[in-house]
C-alpha positions in Angstrom: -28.0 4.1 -17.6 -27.4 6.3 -14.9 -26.1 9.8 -16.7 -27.5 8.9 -20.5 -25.6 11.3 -22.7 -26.1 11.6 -26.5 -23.0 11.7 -29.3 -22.6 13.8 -32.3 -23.9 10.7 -34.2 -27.8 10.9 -32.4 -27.1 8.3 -30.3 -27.2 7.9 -26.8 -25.2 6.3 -24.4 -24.5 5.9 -20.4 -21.8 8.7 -19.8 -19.3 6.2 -18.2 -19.3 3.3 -20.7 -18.9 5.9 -23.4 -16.3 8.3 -22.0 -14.2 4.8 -21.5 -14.8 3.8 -25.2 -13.6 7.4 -26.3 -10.3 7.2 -23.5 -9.8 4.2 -25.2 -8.7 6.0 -28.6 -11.9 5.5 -30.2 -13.5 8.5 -32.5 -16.7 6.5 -33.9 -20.2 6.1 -32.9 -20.4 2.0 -31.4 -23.6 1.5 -32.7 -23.3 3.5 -36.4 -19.2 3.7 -36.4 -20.2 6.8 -38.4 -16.8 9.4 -37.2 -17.6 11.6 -34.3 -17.7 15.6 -35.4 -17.2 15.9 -31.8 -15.9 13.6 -28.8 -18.0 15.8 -26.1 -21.3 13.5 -25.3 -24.0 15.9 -24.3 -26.3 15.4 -21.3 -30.2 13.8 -22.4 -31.6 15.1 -20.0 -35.3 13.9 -21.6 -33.7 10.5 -21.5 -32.8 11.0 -17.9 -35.6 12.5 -16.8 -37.6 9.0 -18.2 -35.6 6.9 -15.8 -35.9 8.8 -13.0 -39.8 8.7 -13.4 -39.7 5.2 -14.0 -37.1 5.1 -10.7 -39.7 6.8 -8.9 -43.1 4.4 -10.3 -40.9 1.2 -9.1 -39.8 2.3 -5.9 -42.6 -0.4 -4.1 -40.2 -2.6 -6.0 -37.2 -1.7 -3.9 -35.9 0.4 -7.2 -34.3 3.8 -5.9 -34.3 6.7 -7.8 -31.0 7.9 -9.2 -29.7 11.7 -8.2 -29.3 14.0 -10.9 -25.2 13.8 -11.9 -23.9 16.9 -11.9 -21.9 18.0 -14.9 -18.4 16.7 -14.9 -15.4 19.0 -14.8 -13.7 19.9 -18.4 -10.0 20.6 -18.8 -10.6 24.3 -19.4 -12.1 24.9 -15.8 -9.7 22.0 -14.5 -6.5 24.0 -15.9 -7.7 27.5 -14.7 -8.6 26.4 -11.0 -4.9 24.6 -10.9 -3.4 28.0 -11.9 -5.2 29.5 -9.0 -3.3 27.4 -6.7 -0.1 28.2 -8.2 -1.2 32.0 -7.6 -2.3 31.5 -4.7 0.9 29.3 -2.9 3.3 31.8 -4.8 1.8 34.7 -2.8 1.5 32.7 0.5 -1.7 33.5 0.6 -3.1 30.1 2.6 -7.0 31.0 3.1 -7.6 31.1 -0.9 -4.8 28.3 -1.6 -6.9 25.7 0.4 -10.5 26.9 -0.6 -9.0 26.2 -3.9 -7.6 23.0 -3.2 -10.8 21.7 -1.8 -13.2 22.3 -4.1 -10.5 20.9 -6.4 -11.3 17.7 -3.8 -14.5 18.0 -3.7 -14.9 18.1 -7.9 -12.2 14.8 -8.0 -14.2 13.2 -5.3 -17.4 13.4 -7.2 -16.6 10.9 -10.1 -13.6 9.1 -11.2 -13.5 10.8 -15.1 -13.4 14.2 -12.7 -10.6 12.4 -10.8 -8.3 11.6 -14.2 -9.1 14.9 -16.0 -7.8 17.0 -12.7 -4.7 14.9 -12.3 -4.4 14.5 -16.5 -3.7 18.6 -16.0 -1.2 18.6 -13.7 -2.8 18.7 -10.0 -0.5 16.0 -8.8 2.5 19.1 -9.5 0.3 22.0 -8.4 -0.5 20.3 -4.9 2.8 19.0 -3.9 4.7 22.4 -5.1 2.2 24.4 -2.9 2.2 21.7 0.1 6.8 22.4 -0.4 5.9 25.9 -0.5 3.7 26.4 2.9 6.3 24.1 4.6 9.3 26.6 4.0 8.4 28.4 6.9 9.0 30.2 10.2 8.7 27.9 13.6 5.9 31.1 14.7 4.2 30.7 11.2 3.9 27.0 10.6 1.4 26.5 13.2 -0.6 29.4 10.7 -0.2 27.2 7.6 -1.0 23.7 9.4 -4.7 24.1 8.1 -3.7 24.4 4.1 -1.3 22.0 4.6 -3.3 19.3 5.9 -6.2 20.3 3.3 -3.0 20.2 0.5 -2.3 16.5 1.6 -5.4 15.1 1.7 -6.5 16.4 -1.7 -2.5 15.4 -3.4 -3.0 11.6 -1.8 -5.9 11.2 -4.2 -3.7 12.0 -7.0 -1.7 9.2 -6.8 0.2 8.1 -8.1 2.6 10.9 -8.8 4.9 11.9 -11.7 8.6 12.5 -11.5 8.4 16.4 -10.7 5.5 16.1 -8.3 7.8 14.0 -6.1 10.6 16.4 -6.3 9.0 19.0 -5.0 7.4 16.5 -2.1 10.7 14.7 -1.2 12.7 17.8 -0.7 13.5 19.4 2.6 10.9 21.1 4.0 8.0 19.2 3.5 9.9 16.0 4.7 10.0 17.3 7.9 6.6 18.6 7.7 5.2 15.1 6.9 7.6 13.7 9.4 6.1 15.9 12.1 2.4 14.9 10.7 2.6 11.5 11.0 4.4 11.7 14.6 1.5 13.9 15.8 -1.7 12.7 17.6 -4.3 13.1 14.7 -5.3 10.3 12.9 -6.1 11.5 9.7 -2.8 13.7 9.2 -0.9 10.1 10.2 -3.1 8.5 7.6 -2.1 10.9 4.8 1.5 11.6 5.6 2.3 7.6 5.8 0.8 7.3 2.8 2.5 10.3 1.0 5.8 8.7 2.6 5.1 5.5 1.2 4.6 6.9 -2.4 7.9 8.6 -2.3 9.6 5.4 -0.7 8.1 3.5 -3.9 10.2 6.2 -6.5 13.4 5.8 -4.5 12.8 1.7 -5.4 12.5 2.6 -9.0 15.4 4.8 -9.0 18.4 3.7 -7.1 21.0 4.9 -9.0 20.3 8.9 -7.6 19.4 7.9 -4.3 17.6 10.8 -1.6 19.8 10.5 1.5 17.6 13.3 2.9 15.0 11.3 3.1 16.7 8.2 5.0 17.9 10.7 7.6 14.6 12.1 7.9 12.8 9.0 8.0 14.5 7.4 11.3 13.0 10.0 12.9 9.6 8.5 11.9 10.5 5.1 13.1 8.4 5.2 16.4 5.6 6.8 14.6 5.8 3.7 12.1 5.8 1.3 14.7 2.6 2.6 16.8 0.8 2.9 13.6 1.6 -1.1 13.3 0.7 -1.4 16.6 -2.6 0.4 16.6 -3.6 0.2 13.1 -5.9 3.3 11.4 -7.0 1.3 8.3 -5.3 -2.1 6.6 -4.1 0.9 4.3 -1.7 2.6 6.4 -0.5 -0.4 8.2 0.7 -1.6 4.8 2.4 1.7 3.7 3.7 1.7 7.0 5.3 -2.3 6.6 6.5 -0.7 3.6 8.4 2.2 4.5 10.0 0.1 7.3 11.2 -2.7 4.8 12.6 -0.2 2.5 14.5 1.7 5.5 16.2 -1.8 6.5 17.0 -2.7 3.6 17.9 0.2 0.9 21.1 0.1 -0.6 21.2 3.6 -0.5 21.5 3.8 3.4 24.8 2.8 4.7 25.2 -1.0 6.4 25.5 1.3 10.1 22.6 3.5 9.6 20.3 0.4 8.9 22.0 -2.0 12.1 21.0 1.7 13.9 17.1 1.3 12.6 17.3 -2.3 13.4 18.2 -2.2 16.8 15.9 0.9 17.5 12.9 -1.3 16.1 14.0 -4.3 17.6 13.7 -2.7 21.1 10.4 -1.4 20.3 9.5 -4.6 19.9 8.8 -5.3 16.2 9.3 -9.1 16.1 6.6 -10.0 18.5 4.4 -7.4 16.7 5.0 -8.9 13.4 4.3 -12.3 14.7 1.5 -11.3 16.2 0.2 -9.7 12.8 1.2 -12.4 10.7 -1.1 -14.7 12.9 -4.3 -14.0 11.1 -3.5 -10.8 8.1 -4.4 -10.9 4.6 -2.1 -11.2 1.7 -0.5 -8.4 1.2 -0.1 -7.4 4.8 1.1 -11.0 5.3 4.1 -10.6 2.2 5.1 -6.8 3.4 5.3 -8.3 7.3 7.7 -11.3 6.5 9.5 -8.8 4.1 10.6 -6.7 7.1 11.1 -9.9 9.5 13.6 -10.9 7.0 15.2 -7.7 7.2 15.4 -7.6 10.6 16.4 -11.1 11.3 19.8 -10.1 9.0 20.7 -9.1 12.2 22.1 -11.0 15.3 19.8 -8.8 18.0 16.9 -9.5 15.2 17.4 -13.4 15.0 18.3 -13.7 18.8 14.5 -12.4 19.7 12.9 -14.3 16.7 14.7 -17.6 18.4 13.3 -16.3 22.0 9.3 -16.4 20.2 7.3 -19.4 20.9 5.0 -18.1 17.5 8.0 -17.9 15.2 8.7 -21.3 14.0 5.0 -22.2 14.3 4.2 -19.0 11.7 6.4 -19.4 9.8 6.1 -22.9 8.6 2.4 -22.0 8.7 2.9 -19.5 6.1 4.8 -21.7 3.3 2.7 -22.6 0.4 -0.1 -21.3 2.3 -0.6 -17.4 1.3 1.8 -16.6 -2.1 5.1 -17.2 -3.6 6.3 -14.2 -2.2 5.5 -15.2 1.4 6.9 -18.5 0.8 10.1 -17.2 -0.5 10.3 -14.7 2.7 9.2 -17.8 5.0 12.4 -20.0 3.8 14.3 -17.4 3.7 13.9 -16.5 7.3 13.8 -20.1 8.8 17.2 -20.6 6.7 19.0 -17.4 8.0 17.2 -18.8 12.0 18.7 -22.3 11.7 21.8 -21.4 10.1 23.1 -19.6 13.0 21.6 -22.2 15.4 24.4 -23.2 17.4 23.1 -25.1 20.3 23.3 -28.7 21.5 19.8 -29.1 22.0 19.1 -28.2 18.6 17.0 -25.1 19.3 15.3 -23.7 16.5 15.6 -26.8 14.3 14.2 -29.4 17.1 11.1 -26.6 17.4 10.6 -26.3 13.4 10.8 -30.2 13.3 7.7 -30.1 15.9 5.6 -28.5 13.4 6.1 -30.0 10.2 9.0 -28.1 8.7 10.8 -31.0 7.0 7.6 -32.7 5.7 6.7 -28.6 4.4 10.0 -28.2 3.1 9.8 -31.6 1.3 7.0 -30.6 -0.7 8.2 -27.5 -1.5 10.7 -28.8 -3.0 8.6 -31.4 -5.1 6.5 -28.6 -6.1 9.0 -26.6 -7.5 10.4 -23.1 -6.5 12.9 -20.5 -7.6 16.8 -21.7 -7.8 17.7 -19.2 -4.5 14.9 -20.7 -2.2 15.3 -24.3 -4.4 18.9 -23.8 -2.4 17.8 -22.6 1.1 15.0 -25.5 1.3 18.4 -27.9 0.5 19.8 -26.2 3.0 17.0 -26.1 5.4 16.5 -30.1 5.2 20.0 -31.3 5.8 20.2 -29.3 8.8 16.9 -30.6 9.7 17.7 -34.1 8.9 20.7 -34.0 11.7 17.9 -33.6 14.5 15.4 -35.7 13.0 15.7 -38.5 16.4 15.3 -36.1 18.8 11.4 -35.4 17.6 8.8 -38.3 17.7 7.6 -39.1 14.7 4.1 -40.4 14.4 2.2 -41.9 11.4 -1.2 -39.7 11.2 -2.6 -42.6 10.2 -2.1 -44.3 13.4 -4.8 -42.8 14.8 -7.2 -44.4 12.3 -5.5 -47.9 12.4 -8.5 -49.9 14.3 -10.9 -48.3 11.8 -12.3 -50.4 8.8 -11.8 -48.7 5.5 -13.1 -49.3 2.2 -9.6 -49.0 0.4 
C-alpha cells in the first residue's frame, strides 16, 4: 500500500486499487461484500503512518520511504475551480484565468484519479472555450494574452482526449490561427502542444467526414513547413507522430479538393519529404514506421512524388525491407507503394523493377502471398509479380546455398 484508505465496511484498502474497484461499478466491500453506506474511502492515516516507519527502519535495505499523498481532488472543488475559469475567460481577465488553469494542472498532474475527476467535470470544455476566447483578439493585444494561452494549452493537451463541444470551440477560427502561429514559432514546447492539439482535431475530422471543417484545411497548409521541420528535427517520438499524422490526413482527406492536396503535395515534395521519410523509415519504431509509409503513399499518388521516390537509392531497398517485417499495416502501405512505383515504370532498362528484383522483392512478394493477405494487397502483390517476372533475366540469380556447397552437412 502506498495511500491505505479505509471503507464504510472497516476495511482498509490501497486508495488506487479500491478507487478502480468502485469506477468499476462496484458498491460492496471485496473482502466482506457487505453494501457500502458510502463510496468515499477515508485516509488511515495510522495505517500509513506504520509503513512509513517501517519505510524508514528498512531503508539499509534499499527500501525508500513513501511521501505522504496528498488528498485527492473531489468533484465539488473540481466543478467550482472550472467555473472560475469560465468567469475568469468571460471577463478577459488573463492573470486569474491562467493561475486558475494551472493549479487546475498542477492538481491533474498529481495523480491520475485527480486527472479523470477534472476532465469527468468538464475541463476538456472549460480550457478550450477560454484558450477560443483569449485568441479572439487585437494584433496589439495578443502578444498580452500569449502567456494564458500557452498555460491554457498545456493544461487542455492533458485532457485528451476531447469531447464533441470541446473541439468546436478549438477548431473554430481564431484559435486555429493561434495554434497555427504556435507551432510555426521558435519555442519548442508551444510546437509540442499545438501539434498535438492539431493532431487531436485532425483525428475528429476522420471520425466525421460527412460535416467536414474546410477552415481548418486552409489553415493547416500554412502549417506545412512547420510540420516538416518538426519531422526534420524531431522534439519527442510524440510530436513527430502527430506531426506524420496531420500530414497524411492533409494529403489525403476527402474533404480537401483533388487541387488543394496536388498544391500540399508539391510544396512538401520540394521541401524534401521523400528523402526525409526514407531516411526515418531506416531505423523508427512501429507506429512511426506505419504513419511514415502512410504519407509516402500519399505522396507517391503523385507523378512529382513517384518521380523523386524512383530518383532514391533507399526506396526500393526500405521498402521491401519493411514487408512482413513491422505490421500488417506497413505491409499493406509497402505494396501499395512499390505497386503504384512499378506501375508507372516505363523504361527500357526496367528501372524500379530491375532495382526491387536486386533486393528480394519477388521472393518477399512470394511469400506474402503464401502467407495470406487482404483481397486489395492479395491483388497488388499479383500485380507486383507479373511485372516483376518480365525482368526476372536481367538480375543474377544466385542459390544462397551456393556459398555453403563445399561444406559437409549432416542432412
Amino acid at each position: 500500500m502506498n495511500d491505505p484508505v479505509t471503507l464504510s465496511s472497516g476495511i482498509t484498502y490501497d486508495r488506487e486499487s479500491i478507487e478502480k474497484w468502485i469506477e468499476a461499478g462496484n458498491s460492496t466491500c471485496p473482502l466482506t461484500n457487505q453494501v457500502l453506506t458510502s463510496l468515499g474511502p477515508i485516509p488511515n492515516h495510522v495505517t500509513r503512518r506504520k509503513i512509513q516507519d517501517w519505510c524508514v527502519e528498512n531503508r539499509s535495505h534499499g527500501i525508500e520511504r513513501i511521501p505522504t499523498p496528498r488528498v485527492p481532488i473531489s468533484s465539488v472543488d473540481a466543478s467550482e475551480i472550472i467555473r472560475n475559469i469560465d468567469i475568469a475567460h468571460k471577463k478577459q481577465d488573463g492573470e486569474r484565468c491562467r493561475a486558475l488553469v494551472a493549479k487546475l494542472k498542477s492538481l491533474a498532474k498529481e495523480s491520475e484519479r485527480n486527472k479523470r475527476c477534472i476532465a469527468n467535470n468538464g475541463a476538456g470544455r472549460a480550457l478550450s472555450e477560454a484558450f477560443a476566447a483569449f485568441s479572439v483578439t487585437t494584433t496589439s493585444s495578443f502578444d498580452d494574452n500569449i502567456a494564458v494561452l500557452e498555460e491554457t494549452l498545456s493544461a487542455l493537451i492533458t485532457m485528451f482526449p476531447l469531447d464533441g463541444e470541446a473541439k468546436g470551440y478549438l477548431g473554430s477560427a481564431p484559435p486555429m490561427h493561434c495554434l497555427i502561429w504556435f507551432l510555426s514559432s521558435g519555442d519548442l514546447s508551444r510546437q509540442r502542444n499545438s501539434v498535438l492539439a492539431l493532431k487531436e482535431l485532425v483525428s475528429s475530422m476522420e471520425d466525421q467526414r460527412k460535416t467536414p471543417n474546410l477552415f481548418f484545411d486552409i489553415e493547416i497548409e500554412a502549417a506545412i513547413e512547420a510540420l516538416f521541420k518538426l519531422i526534420k528535427t524531431p522534439i519527442c517520438p510524440t510530436s513527430t507522430k502527430a506531426s506524420l499524422t496531420i500530414i497524411h490526413h492533409m494529403i489525403t482527406s476527402s474533404s480537401t479538393s483533388s487541387s488543394t492536396r496536388q498544391k500540399q503535395v508539391t510544396k512538401l515534395v520540394n521541401l524534401g519529404i521523400v528523402p526525409l521519410l526514407l531516411e526515418t523509415l531506416v531505423d523508427s519504431e512501429r507506429a512511426t514506421c506505419e504513419k511514415a509509409l502512410g504519407v509516402l503513399d500519399g505522396i507517391v499518388d503523385s507523378e512529382r512524388g513517384r518521380e523523386m521516390a524512383c530518383l532514391n537509392a533507399l526506396t526500393m531497398p526500405v521498402l521491401v525491407k519493411k514487408i512482413l517485417r513491422v505490421s500488417n499495416t506497413a505491409t499493406e502501405f509497402s505494396v501499395s507503394i512499390l505497386h503504384k512505383l512499378c506501375k508507372e515504370e516505363q523504361r527500357e532498362d526496367g528501372g524500379v523493377l530491375v532495382e526491387a528484383l536486386q533486393v528480394g522483392a519477388f521472393q518477399k512478394l512470394l511469400l506474402l502471398l503464401q502467407l495470406g493477405c487482404v483481397e486489395k494487397t492479395k491483388e497488388r502483390v499479383s500485380e507486383l509479380l507479373k511485372m516483376l517476372n518480365l525482368h526476372r533475366s536481367k538480375v543474377e540469380c544466385v542459390d544462397p546455398m551456393d556459398n555453403f556447397r563445399d561444406l559437409k552437412r549432416p542432412f
